[in-house]
């Protein structure tokens, strides 16, 4: 959601901060700001609105110089989007600046304490309260004669931060600087991602690797309760917990070019067109044609343990939840294991009965989704094995799961997920294949699945080659205010995903349903102004889906059909057809979702919407 970028080194900080903030725009935000230290003076610039329309112009008109600084993009939680509520925030003395992602749940109690002590506040945010808390603890450290640092032990600013955080209830990823210590920056995390970028004579602090990848690819993913003290030429790690502070150097998987838009009009369009490569990356090295199975290196479970699984529970949110629904069909068909798919936000608070030999899967693009992480922790608390399907190496969920599978999809900048969904479904297909082969799926059937899966990248490319025709269809319906998306069996989750994509980026009301459910209520909404997108491949339920199509047509509803190549019959019944290559039925979601993504994209562009940064949305939801 909110974004953090910090720099300490030999270069001018402000250009690095502005560049980093621009790279964090995709996360969703409503204001931005920077704080820079120079000669023991702290200067802030912050502004409501987009970076290029607000903060960047402000900094250009009133430049600030210094080699230590922090920047922040804010997504409003406490207080509306205003200049005053923008980060960074200062303590009562004005010496300490704080940027913060997360929520301080006990800020009201703390604020009352400070008001009684005579403090004044300039914003409605919980972050300013945190800045005051750190400031009061820093004063106590100084008063105790420990304000100077000899180079040994915990730095006084870090000590003040640690003392303050022990009073905090809630989540945080923070950066802190102080005029008394112009060569120091402190970062800490609990529940909100924070990364240290390691350079030569310089260091970085960021909430997302994309903010710093153009400067360094060597990073440390902070763990909960880690507190890091950064200097230009070194860093020191402490822990608020009982564990001895430890860290591991990691490499960012992608380079700066992968996080650039290139010649595409939007990141979302770029990521849609990357999907042939996305599938190739997901399946590379994981398919065993000889044994008709898939193999993964990081599950940390033996074949015997996997074979003993009697039930699988999958938790996820948003688009990942739709991928999980496809996974339910796949696993139940290939492996005959009962599967339950749960919204992570509901699962974490339910006392759901889960059998002893249950395996829990958590699916997430970012690896930091708060509800999914809570579901993971609840499952582990109950003693169940948890595997993650995740895109971000070193993320919290990837670290805390017992084992997992990386998507290798590369950075996904567009807020509306596209290539991550296709990667998740590809991985779930291989996982279902593996589980089936160790139970009852034949080698012949496994080989058929592998052959069909290997053909998917080229088939996706054939659909992308139809983009101009799909754009023509999209423009035809861009004026609509309501849409229905219908599918059956494997295509039902794709209908849900198509509706979500249209809602997310075009703000058109859209609903996804199993096709047969239309006549149980929603068909009352059908009229000449309400288009329906119906997934009608030539599969086992083709005739039944075709009958559902007829019901809509009889009520004069305009129809866009997704049909298998060679189906001429359907042309006579619908206004528009998008043809898909023939594939094995369980793999149809990997193809059907592509034109739905393109339809949503072109409709949103035609309506003048900000495709990459849709209103009210954030890429990674790290708070409830």
Coordinates of C-alpha atoms in Angstrom, one line a residue:
X1 CA 0.0 0.0 0.0
X2 CA 2.1 3.0 1.2
X3 CA 5.6 3.2 0.0
X4 CA 9.0 4.0 1.6
X5 CA 12.3 4.9 0.1
X6 CA 15.4 6.0 2.1
X7 CA 19.0 6.8 1.1
X8 CA 22.2 7.4 3.1
X9 CA 25.5 7.8 1.2
X10 CA 27.6 10.2 -0.9
X11 CA 25.1 11.2 -3.6
X12 CA 22.4 13.8 -3.4
X13 CA 19.4 12.1 -1.8
X14 CA 16.5 14.0 -3.3
X15 CA 16.7 12.8 -6.9
X16 CA 17.1 9.2 -5.7
X17 CA 14.0 9.6 -3.4
X18 CA 11.9 11.1 -6.2
X19 CA 12.9 8.3 -8.6
X20 CA 12.2 5.7 -6.0
X21 CA 8.8 7.2 -5.2
X22 CA 7.8 7.1 -8.9
X23 CA 8.7 3.4 -8.9
X24 CA 6.4 2.9 -5.9
X25 CA 3.4 4.7 -7.5
X26 CA 1.8 1.4 -8.6
X27 CA 1.2 0.5 -5.0
X28 CA -1.5 3.1 -4.7
X29 CA -1.2 6.4 -2.9
X30 CA -2.9 9.8 -2.5
X31 CA 0.0 12.0 -1.4
X32 CA 3.8 12.0 -1.3
X33 CA 6.7 13.7 0.6
X34 CA 10.4 13.7 1.4
X35 CA 12.6 14.7 4.3
X36 CA 16.3 15.4 3.8
X37 CA 19.1 16.1 6.3
X38 CA 21.8 18.6 5.5
X39 CA 24.2 20.2 8.0
X40 CA 22.1 19.0 11.0
X41 CA 19.0 20.7 9.5
X42 CA 15.9 18.8 8.5
X43 CA 13.9 19.9 5.5
X44 CA 10.6 18.4 4.4
X45 CA 8.5 18.8 1.3
X46 CA 5.1 17.0 1.0
X47 CA 2.1 17.4 -1.2
X48 CA -1.3 15.8 -1.8
X49 CA -1.9 14.3 -5.2
X50 CA 0.3 12.6 -7.8
X51 CA 4.1 12.9 -7.5
X52 CA 4.6 14.7 -10.9
X53 CA 1.7 17.1 -10.3
X54 CA 2.6 17.9 -6.7
X55 CA 5.7 16.8 -4.9
X56 CA 8.1 16.9 -7.9
X57 CA 7.0 20.5 -8.8
X58 CA 7.3 21.5 -5.2
X59 CA 10.9 20.2 -5.0
X60 CA 11.8 21.7 -8.3
X61 CA 10.6 25.1 -7.2
X62 CA 12.2 24.8 -3.7
X63 CA 15.2 22.4 -4.1
X64 CA 16.6 20.6 -1.0
X65 CA 20.1 19.2 -0.8
X66 CA 21.6 16.6 1.4
X67 CA 23.0 13.1 1.4
X68 CA 20.6 11.5 3.8
X69 CA 16.8 11.4 3.3
X70 CA 13.6 9.5 3.2
X71 CA 10.5 9.6 0.9
X72 CA 7.0 8.2 1.3
X73 CA 3.8 7.7 -0.7
X74 CA 0.7 7.6 1.5
X75 CA -2.5 5.7 1.1
X76 CA -4.9 7.4 3.6
X77 CA -5.9 5.5 6.7
X78 CA -6.0 8.0 9.6
X79 CA -7.1 11.4 8.3
X80 CA -8.0 12.4 4.7
X81 CA -5.5 13.0 1.9
X82 CA -4.1 16.4 2.7
X83 CA -0.7 18.1 2.7
X84 CA -0.7 18.1 6.5
X85 CA -1.4 14.3 6.7
X86 CA 1.3 13.4 4.2
X87 CA 4.5 11.8 5.4
X88 CA 7.2 12.4 6.7
X89 CA 6.0 13.5 10.1
X90 CA 8.1 15.2 12.8
X91 CA 8.3 14.8 16.6
X92 CA 7.5 17.6 19.0
X93 CA 11.1 18.9 18.9
X94 CA 11.3 18.9 15.1
X95 CA 14.5 17.0 15.2
X96 CA 13.2 13.6 14.2
X97 CA 11.4 12.7 11.0
X98 CA 9.5 9.4 10.5
X99 CA 8.0 7.6 7.5
X100 CA 5.6 4.8 8.3
X101 CA 3.6 2.0 6.6
X102 CA 1.0 0.2 8.6
X103 CA -1.4 1.1 11.4
X104 CA -0.6 2.1 15.1
X105 CA -3.7 0.7 16.8
X106 CA -3.2 2.3 20.2
X107 CA -2.3 5.8 18.8
X108 CA -5.4 7.4 20.5
X109 CA -4.1 6.4 23.9
X110 CA -0.6 7.6 23.2
X111 CA -1.8 10.8 21.7
X112 CA -3.9 11.6 24.8
X113 CA -0.7 11.1 26.9
X114 CA 1.3 13.6 24.8
X115 CA -1.5 16.2 24.6
X116 CA -1.6 16.2 28.4
X117 CA 2.2 16.7 28.3
X118 CA 1.7 19.8 26.2
X119 CA 2.6 18.4 22.7
X120 CA 0.9 19.8 19.7
X121 CA -0.1 17.9 16.5
X122 CA -0.3 19.1 13.0
X123 CA -2.0 16.1 11.4
X124 CA -4.7 13.5 12.1
X125 CA -2.4 10.6 11.5
X126 CA -1.2 7.8 13.7
X127 CA 2.3 8.2 12.3
X128 CA 2.8 11.7 13.8
X129 CA 1.9 10.1 17.2
X130 CA 4.6 7.5 16.5
X131 CA 7.1 10.3 15.7
X132 CA 6.3 12.0 19.0
X133 CA 6.7 8.7 20.9
X134 CA 10.1 8.2 19.4
X135 CA 11.0 11.8 20.2
X136 CA 10.1 11.4 23.8
X137 CA 12.1 8.2 24.1
X138 CA 15.0 9.9 22.4
X139 CA 14.9 12.7 25.0
X140 CA 15.0 10.1 27.7
X141 CA 18.1 8.5 26.1
X142 CA 19.8 11.9 25.9
X143 CA 18.8 12.8 29.5
X144 CA 20.4 9.5 30.7
X145 CA 23.7 10.7 29.2
X146 CA 23.6 8.2 26.3
X147 CA 22.9 10.6 23.4
X148 CA 26.4 10.3 22.0
X149 CA 27.6 7.2 20.2
X150 CA 31.0 5.7 20.7
X151 CA 30.8 3.1 17.9
X152 CA 29.9 0.3 20.3
X153 CA 26.6 -1.2 21.3
X154 CA 23.2 0.1 20.1
X155 CA 23.1 3.6 18.5
X156 CA 21.1 6.1 20.7
X157 CA 18.6 6.8 17.9
X158 CA 18.1 3.1 17.3
X159 CA 17.7 2.6 21.1
X160 CA 15.0 5.3 21.2
X161 CA 13.2 3.6 18.3
X162 CA 13.3 0.3 20.0
X163 CA 12.1 1.7 23.3
X164 CA 9.2 3.4 21.5
X165 CA 8.2 0.3 19.5
X166 CA 7.9 -1.7 22.6
X167 CA 4.9 0.5 23.5
X168 CA 3.3 0.2 20.1
X169 CA 0.3 -2.1 19.2
X170 CA -0.1 -2.5 15.5
X171 CA 1.9 -2.9 12.3
X172 CA 4.8 -0.9 11.0
X173 CA 7.5 -0.5 8.5
X174 CA 9.3 2.7 9.4
X175 CA 12.3 4.9 8.6
X176 CA 13.7 7.4 11.1
X177 CA 16.3 10.2 10.8
X178 CA 17.4 12.8 13.4
X179 CA 19.3 16.1 13.1
X180 CA 21.6 15.1 16.0
X181 CA 22.9 12.2 14.0
X182 CA 23.1 13.3 10.3
X183 CA 25.0 10.1 9.3
X184 CA 22.4 7.6 10.5
X185 CA 19.1 6.2 9.4
X186 CA 17.1 3.6 11.4
X187 CA 14.5 1.2 10.0
X188 CA 12.2 -1.3 11.7
X189 CA 9.4 -3.6 10.7
X190 CA 6.5 -5.6 12.1
X191 CA 3.9 -6.9 9.7
X192 CA 4.8 -4.4 6.9
X193 CA 7.6 -5.2 4.5
X194 CA 10.9 -3.4 4.6
X195 CA 14.1 -4.0 2.7
X196 CA 17.7 -2.8 3.1
X197 CA 19.6 -2.2 -0.1
X198 CA 23.3 -2.8 0.3
X199 CA 25.6 -0.6 -1.8
X200 CA 29.2 0.5 -1.8
X201 CA 29.5 3.6 0.5
X202 CA 25.7 3.9 0.4
X203 CA 22.7 2.1 1.7
X204 CA 19.0 2.1 0.9
X205 CA 15.7 1.5 2.8
X206 CA 12.6 0.5 0.9
X207 CA 9.2 -1.1 1.2
X208 CA 9.6 -2.7 -2.3
X209 CA 12.6 -3.9 -4.3
X210 CA 11.4 -2.0 -7.4
X211 CA 12.3 1.3 -5.7
X212 CA 16.0 0.5 -5.4
X213 CA 16.7 -2.1 -8.1
X214 CA 18.3 0.5 -10.4
X215 CA 20.9 1.2 -7.6
X216 CA 21.6 -2.2 -6.1
X217 CA 20.4 -5.8 -6.4
X218 CA 21.9 -6.9 -3.1
X219 CA 19.2 -6.7 -0.4
X220 CA 18.3 -7.9 3.1
X221 CA 14.6 -8.6 3.7
X222 CA 13.9 -7.6 7.3
X223 CA 12.0 -9.9 9.6
X224 CA 9.4 -8.9 12.0
X225 CA 10.9 -7.1 15.0
X226 CA 14.2 -6.4 13.2
X227 CA 15.7 -2.9 13.7
X228 CA 18.5 -1.9 11.4
X229 CA 20.8 1.1 11.8
X230 CA 22.2 2.3 8.5
X231 CA 25.4 4.3 8.0
X232 CA 26.9 5.1 4.6
X233 CA 29.6 2.4 4.9
X234 CA 28.0 -0.2 7.2
X235 CA 24.9 -1.3 9.0
X236 CA 24.0 -2.9 12.3
X237 CA 21.1 -5.3 13.0
X238 CA 19.2 -5.5 16.3
X239 CA 16.0 -7.3 17.3
X240 CA 13.1 -6.3 19.5
X241 CA 12.4 -10.0 20.1
X242 CA 14.1 -12.6 22.1
X243 CA 16.1 -13.9 19.2
X244 CA 19.7 -12.8 18.3
X245 CA 19.5 -10.5 15.3
X246 CA 20.5 -12.2 12.1
X247 CA 20.3 -11.5 8.4
X248 CA 20.8 -13.0 5.0
X249 CA 22.0 -11.2 1.9
X250 CA 19.7 -11.9 -1.1
X251 CA 19.7 -11.0 -4.8
X252 CA 16.8 -9.3 -6.4
X253 CA 15.6 -11.7 -9.2
X254 CA 14.8 -8.9 -11.8
X255 CA 16.8 -6.0 -13.1
X256 CA 15.7 -2.4 -13.5
X257 CA 14.6 -2.9 -17.2
X258 CA 12.1 -5.5 -16.1
X259 CA 10.4 -2.9 -13.9
X260 CA 10.2 -0.3 -16.8
X261 CA 7.2 0.2 -19.0
X262 CA 9.2 0.2 -22.3
X263 CA 7.2 1.0 -25.4
X264 CA 3.8 0.0 -23.9
X265 CA 1.2 2.6 -23.0
X266 CA 0.7 1.1 -19.6
X267 CA 2.4 -1.4 -17.3
X268 CA -0.8 -3.5 -17.3
X269 CA -0.6 -3.9 -21.1
X270 CA 3.1 -4.8 -20.9
X271 CA 2.3 -7.4 -18.3
X272 CA -0.6 -8.9 -20.3
X273 CA 1.8 -9.3 -23.3
X274 CA 4.5 -10.9 -21.1
X275 CA 2.2 -13.8 -20.3
X276 CA 3.7 -16.3 -22.8
X277 CA 7.0 -15.8 -21.2
X278 CA 5.4 -15.9 -17.7
X279 CA 4.1 -19.4 -18.3
X280 CA 7.4 -20.5 -19.7
X281 CA 9.2 -19.2 -16.6
X282 CA 6.6 -20.9 -14.3
X283 CA 7.0 -24.4 -15.9
X284 CA 10.7 -24.2 -16.8
X285 CA 12.6 -27.1 -15.2
X286 CA 9.6 -28.4 -13.4
X287 CA 8.0 -30.8 -15.9
X288 CA 9.2 -34.4 -16.1
X289 CA 7.9 -35.8 -19.4
X290 CA 9.4 -39.3 -18.8
X291 CA 7.5 -39.8 -15.5
X292 CA 4.5 -37.7 -16.6
X293 CA 4.8 -35.5 -13.5
X294 CA 6.0 -32.2 -12.1
X295 CA 8.8 -31.7 -9.6
X296 CA 9.4 -28.8 -7.1
X297 CA 12.6 -28.1 -5.2
X298 CA 11.3 -26.2 -2.2
X299 CA 8.3 -28.1 -0.8
X300 CA 10.2 -29.5 2.1
X301 CA 7.8 -32.5 2.2
X302 CA 8.6 -36.1 1.4
X303 CA 6.5 -38.1 -1.1
X304 CA 5.2 -40.1 1.8
X305 CA 4.0 -36.9 3.6
X306 CA 2.3 -35.6 0.4
X307 CA 0.7 -39.0 -0.2
X308 CA -0.8 -38.9 3.3
X309 CA -2.6 -35.6 2.7
X310 CA -6.4 -36.2 3.1
X311 CA -7.6 -32.6 2.5
X312 CA -6.2 -29.4 1.2
X313 CA -7.3 -25.9 2.3
X314 CA -6.3 -23.0 0.1
X315 CA -6.5 -19.4 1.5
X316 CA -6.1 -16.3 -0.7
X317 CA -7.5 -12.9 -1.5
X318 CA -8.7 -11.2 -4.6
X319 CA -7.3 -12.5 -7.9
X320 CA -5.3 -15.1 -6.0
X321 CA -8.6 -16.4 -4.6
X322 CA -9.9 -16.9 -8.1
X323 CA -6.7 -18.8 -9.0
X324 CA -7.3 -20.9 -5.9
X325 CA -10.8 -21.8 -7.2
X326 CA -9.2 -23.1 -10.4
X327 CA -6.8 -25.0 -8.3
X328 CA -9.7 -26.6 -6.4
X329 CA -11.0 -28.1 -9.7
X330 CA -7.6 -29.2 -10.8
X331 CA -6.5 -30.9 -7.6
X332 CA -9.9 -32.7 -7.1
X333 CA -9.9 -33.9 -10.7
X334 CA -6.2 -35.0 -10.9
X335 CA -5.6 -36.2 -7.3
X336 CA -9.1 -36.9 -5.9
X337 CA -8.2 -34.9 -2.8
X338 CA -11.0 -32.8 -1.3
X339 CA -10.2 -29.1 -1.5
X340 CA -11.7 -26.1 0.4
X341 CA -11.0 -22.6 -0.8
X342 CA -11.2 -19.9 1.8
X343 CA -11.1 -16.1 1.8
X344 CA -8.1 -15.5 3.9
X345 CA -9.8 -12.6 5.6
X346 CA -12.6 -14.9 6.8
X347 CA -10.5 -18.0 7.5
X348 CA -8.4 -16.1 10.0
X349 CA -11.4 -15.5 12.2
X350 CA -13.3 -18.7 11.7
X351 CA -13.0 -21.7 14.0
X352 CA -13.1 -24.0 10.9
X353 CA -12.8 -27.7 11.6
X354 CA -9.7 -28.9 9.8
X355 CA -8.8 -32.6 9.7
X356 CA -5.5 -33.8 11.0
X357 CA -3.9 -34.7 7.7
X358 CA -4.7 -31.4 6.0
X359 CA -2.2 -29.5 3.9
X360 CA -2.7 -25.7 3.8
X361 CA -1.8 -23.7 0.6
X362 CA -1.5 -19.9 0.8
X363 CA -1.5 -18.1 -2.5
X364 CA -0.2 -14.5 -2.9
X365 CA 1.6 -12.4 -5.4
X366 CA 3.3 -10.0 -3.0
X367 CA 4.0 -12.5 -0.1
X368 CA 3.0 -9.7 2.3
X369 CA -0.9 -9.7 2.2
X370 CA -1.9 -9.2 5.8
X371 CA -5.0 -11.5 5.8
X372 CA -3.2 -14.3 3.9
X373 CA -0.2 -14.1 6.3
X374 CA -2.6 -14.3 9.3
X375 CA -4.2 -17.4 7.7
X376 CA -0.8 -19.0 7.3
X377 CA 0.1 -18.3 11.0
X378 CA -3.3 -19.7 12.1
X379 CA -2.8 -22.9 10.2
X380 CA 0.7 -23.4 11.6
X381 CA -0.5 -22.7 15.1
X382 CA -2.9 -25.6 14.6
X383 CA -0.1 -27.8 13.6
X384 CA -0.7 -28.1 9.9
X385 CA 1.9 -28.0 7.2
X386 CA 1.7 -24.8 5.1
X387 CA 3.0 -24.3 1.6
X388 CA 3.1 -21.0 -0.2
X389 CA 2.7 -20.1 -3.8
X390 CA 4.3 -16.7 -4.1
X391 CA 6.0 -14.3 -6.5
X392 CA 8.3 -12.3 -4.3
X393 CA 11.5 -14.0 -3.1
X394 CA 12.3 -13.3 0.5
X395 CA 8.8 -12.1 1.3
X396 CA 7.3 -12.7 4.8
X397 CA 4.9 -15.5 3.6
X398 CA 7.7 -17.2 1.6
X399 CA 9.9 -17.2 4.7
X400 CA 7.3 -18.3 7.2
X401 CA 5.7 -21.1 5.2
X402 CA 7.1 -24.7 5.7
X403 CA 7.9 -24.8 2.0
X404 CA 6.7 -23.3 -1.2
X405 CA 6.8 -22.6 -4.9
X406 CA 7.9 -19.3 -6.5
X407 CA 6.1 -18.1 -9.5
X408 CA 9.1 -16.4 -11.2
X409 CA 6.7 -14.0 -12.9
X410 CA 9.0 -11.0 -12.5
X411 CA 7.8 -7.6 -11.1
X412 CA 4.1 -6.9 -11.5
X413 CA 3.7 -3.2 -11.4
X414 CA 0.1 -2.7 -12.6
X415 CA -2.3 -2.8 -9.6
X416 CA -4.7 -5.1 -11.4
X417 CA -3.0 -8.5 -11.4
X418 CA -2.7 -10.2 -14.8
X419 CA 0.5 -12.3 -15.2
X420 CA 0.5 -13.3 -11.6
X421 CA -2.9 -15.0 -12.1
X422 CA -1.6 -17.0 -15.1
X423 CA 1.5 -18.0 -13.2
X424 CA -0.5 -19.1 -10.2
X425 CA -2.8 -21.2 -12.3
X426 CA 0.2 -22.7 -14.1
X427 CA 1.8 -23.6 -10.8
X428 CA -1.4 -25.0 -9.4
X429 CA -1.8 -27.2 -12.5
X430 CA 1.7 -28.6 -12.0
X431 CA 1.0 -29.1 -8.2
X432 CA -2.2 -31.0 -9.0
X433 CA -0.4 -33.1 -11.6
X434 CA 2.3 -34.0 -9.0
X435 CA -0.3 -34.9 -6.4
X436 CA -2.2 -36.9 -8.9
X437 CA 0.8 -38.9 -10.0
X438 CA 1.8 -40.0 -6.5
X439 CA -1.8 -41.2 -5.9
X440 CA -3.8 -42.5 -8.9
X441 CA -3.2 -40.5 -12.1
X442 CA -1.7 -42.6 -14.9
X443 CA 1.5 -41.8 -16.6
X444 CA -0.3 -41.5 -19.9
X445 CA -2.7 -38.9 -18.5
X446 CA 0.2 -37.0 -16.9
X447 CA 2.0 -36.9 -20.2
X448 CA -1.1 -35.5 -21.9
X449 CA -1.3 -32.7 -19.3
X450 CA 2.4 -31.9 -19.8
X451 CA 2.1 -31.7 -23.6
X452 CA -0.9 -29.5 -23.3
X453 CA 0.7 -27.2 -20.8
X454 CA 3.9 -26.9 -22.9
X455 CA 1.7 -25.6 -25.8
X456 CA 0.1 -22.9 -23.7
X457 CA 2.7 -20.1 -24.3
X458 CA 2.3 -20.2 -28.1
X459 CA -1.5 -20.4 -27.7
X460 CA -1.5 -17.3 -25.5
X461 CA 0.5 -15.5 -28.1
X462 CA -2.1 -16.4 -30.8
X463 CA -4.7 -14.8 -28.6
X464 CA -2.6 -11.7 -28.1
X465 CA -2.2 -11.5 -31.9
X466 CA -6.0 -10.8 -31.9
X467 CA -5.6 -7.7 -29.7
X468 CA -6.8 -5.2 -32.3
X469 CA -10.0 -7.2 -32.8
X470 CA -10.5 -7.4 -29.1
X471 CA -9.9 -3.7 -28.9
X472 CA -12.6 -3.1 -31.5
X473 CA -15.1 -5.2 -29.4
X474 CA -14.1 -3.3 -26.3
X475 CA -14.8 0.1 -27.8
X476 CA -18.2 -1.1 -28.9
X477 CA -19.2 -1.7 -25.2
X478 CA -17.2 0.9 -23.4
X479 CA -20.3 2.9 -22.7
X480 CA -22.0 0.1 -20.7
X481 CA -22.5 0.5 -17.0
X482 CA -23.2 -3.1 -16.1
X483 CA -21.6 -6.4 -17.3
X484 CA -22.1 -10.1 -16.6
X485 CA -19.4 -12.7 -17.0
X486 CA -20.6 -16.3 -17.2
X487 CA -18.7 -19.7 -17.2
X488 CA -19.1 -23.2 -16.0
X489 CA -16.8 -25.6 -14.2
X490 CA -13.2 -24.5 -14.8
X491 CA -14.4 -21.3 -16.5
X492 CA -16.5 -20.1 -13.6
X493 CA -13.5 -18.7 -11.7
X494 CA -12.3 -17.1 -14.9
X495 CA -15.7 -15.4 -15.1
X496 CA -15.2 -14.0 -11.6
X497 CA -11.7 -12.8 -12.5
X498 CA -13.0 -11.1 -15.7
X499 CA -15.6 -9.3 -13.7
X500 CA -13.0 -8.2 -11.1
X501 CA -10.7 -6.9 -13.7
X502 CA -13.4 -4.8 -15.3
X503 CA -14.5 -3.4 -11.9
X504 CA -10.9 -2.7 -10.8
X505 CA -9.8 -0.6 -13.7
X506 CA -12.9 0.8 -15.5
X507 CA -15.2 1.2 -12.5
X508 CA -18.0 -0.5 -14.4
X509 CA -20.3 -2.7 -12.2
X510 CA -19.6 -6.3 -13.2
X511 CA -20.6 -9.6 -11.8
X512 CA -19.4 -13.2 -12.5
X513 CA -21.6 -16.2 -12.2
X514 CA -21.8 -19.9 -13.0
X515 CA -23.7 -19.8 -16.3
X516 CA -26.6 -21.9 -15.0
X517 CA -27.1 -19.6 -12.0
X518 CA -28.3 -16.8 -14.2
X519 CA -31.9 -18.0 -14.1
X520 CA -31.9 -18.1 -10.3
X521 CA -32.1 -14.3 -10.1
X522 CA -29.5 -12.4 -12.0
X523 CA -31.3 -12.9 -15.4
X524 CA -33.8 -10.2 -14.2
X525 CA -31.0 -7.7 -14.9
X526 CA -30.6 -8.6 -18.5
X527 CA -31.7 -6.0 -21.1
X528 CA -30.4 -4.3 -24.3
X529 CA -27.9 -2.2 -22.3
X530 CA -26.3 -5.0 -20.3
X531 CA -23.6 -7.0 -22.2
X532 CA -22.8 -10.5 -21.1
X533 CA -19.4 -12.2 -21.7
X534 CA -20.0 -15.9 -21.8
X535 CA -17.2 -18.5 -21.8
X536 CA -18.4 -21.2 -24.2
X537 CA -15.6 -23.5 -25.2
X538 CA -16.2 -26.8 -26.9
X539 CA -16.1 -28.9 -23.8
X540 CA -18.2 -31.4 -21.9
X541 CA -20.8 -28.8 -20.9
X542 CA -20.8 -26.9 -24.2
X543 CA -24.5 -27.7 -25.1
X544 CA -25.6 -26.7 -21.6
X545 CA -23.7 -23.4 -21.7
X546 CA -25.1 -22.8 -25.2
X547 CA -28.6 -23.1 -23.8
X548 CA -27.7 -20.5 -21.1
X549 CA -26.5 -18.3 -24.0
X550 CA -29.9 -18.8 -25.7
X551 CA -31.7 -17.6 -22.6
X552 CA -29.8 -14.3 -22.5
X553 CA -30.3 -13.8 -26.3
X554 CA -34.1 -14.4 -25.9
X555 CA -34.1 -11.4 -23.5
X556 CA -32.2 -9.2 -26.0
X557 CA -29.0 -9.1 -24.0
X558 CA -25.9 -8.3 -26.2
X559 CA -23.4 -11.2 -25.9
X560 CA -19.6 -11.5 -26.3
X561 CA -18.7 -15.2 -26.6
X562 CA -15.4 -16.8 -26.0
X563 CA -15.4 -19.9 -28.2
X564 CA -13.1 -22.6 -29.5
X565 CA -11.6 -22.1 -32.9
X566 CA -13.7 -23.6 -35.6
X567 CA -17.1 -23.0 -33.9
X568 CA -19.1 -21.3 -36.6
X569 CA -22.4 -22.1 -35.1
X570 CA -22.0 -19.6 -32.3
X571 CA -21.6 -16.7 -34.7
X572 CA -25.3 -16.8 -35.6
X573 CA -26.4 -16.3 -31.9
X574 CA -24.1 -13.6 -30.6
X575 CA -22.9 -10.1 -31.4
X576 CA -19.2 -10.8 -31.1
X577 CA -16.9 -13.8 -30.9
X578 CA -13.4 -14.1 -29.6
X579 CA -11.8 -17.4 -30.7
X580 CA -9.5 -19.4 -28.5
X581 CA -7.1 -22.2 -29.5
X582 CA -8.3 -25.7 -28.6
X583 CA -6.7 -27.1 -25.4
X584 CA -7.4 -29.7 -22.8
X585 CA -10.4 -28.7 -20.7
X586 CA -8.6 -28.1 -17.4
X587 CA -6.2 -25.7 -19.0
X588 CA -8.8 -23.5 -20.5
X589 CA -8.5 -20.8 -17.8
X590 CA -5.0 -20.1 -18.9
X591 CA -6.3 -19.1 -22.3
X592 CA -9.7 -17.7 -21.5
X593 CA -8.5 -15.1 -19.0
X594 CA -6.3 -13.4 -21.7
X595 CA -9.1 -11.8 -23.8
X596 CA -10.9 -10.8 -20.6
X597 CA -7.8 -8.9 -19.4
X598 CA -7.6 -7.2 -22.8
X599 CA -11.3 -6.3 -22.9
X600 CA -11.0 -4.7 -19.4
X601 CA -7.9 -2.8 -20.4
X602 CA -9.2 -1.4 -23.6
X603 CA -12.6 -0.4 -22.1
X604 CA -10.8 1.3 -19.2
X605 CA -8.5 3.2 -21.6
X606 CA -11.5 4.3 -23.7
X607 CA -13.2 5.6 -20.5
X608 CA -10.2 7.7 -19.6
X609 CA -9.3 5.7 -16.5
X610 CA -5.9 5.5 -14.9
X611 CA -5.3 1.9 -15.7
X612 CA -2.1 1.2 -13.7
X613 CA -3.3 3.1 -10.6
X614 CA -7.0 2.6 -10.3
X615 CA -8.8 4.7 -7.7
X616 CA -8.9 3.5 -4.1
X617 CA -6.8 0.4 -4.8
X618 CA -3.4 -0.7 -3.6
X619 CA -1.1 -3.3 -5.0
X620 CA -0.2 -5.0 -1.8
X621 CA -2.8 -4.9 1.0
X622 CA -0.7 -5.1 4.2
X623 CA -3.4 -4.0 6.6
X624 CA -6.8 -5.4 7.4

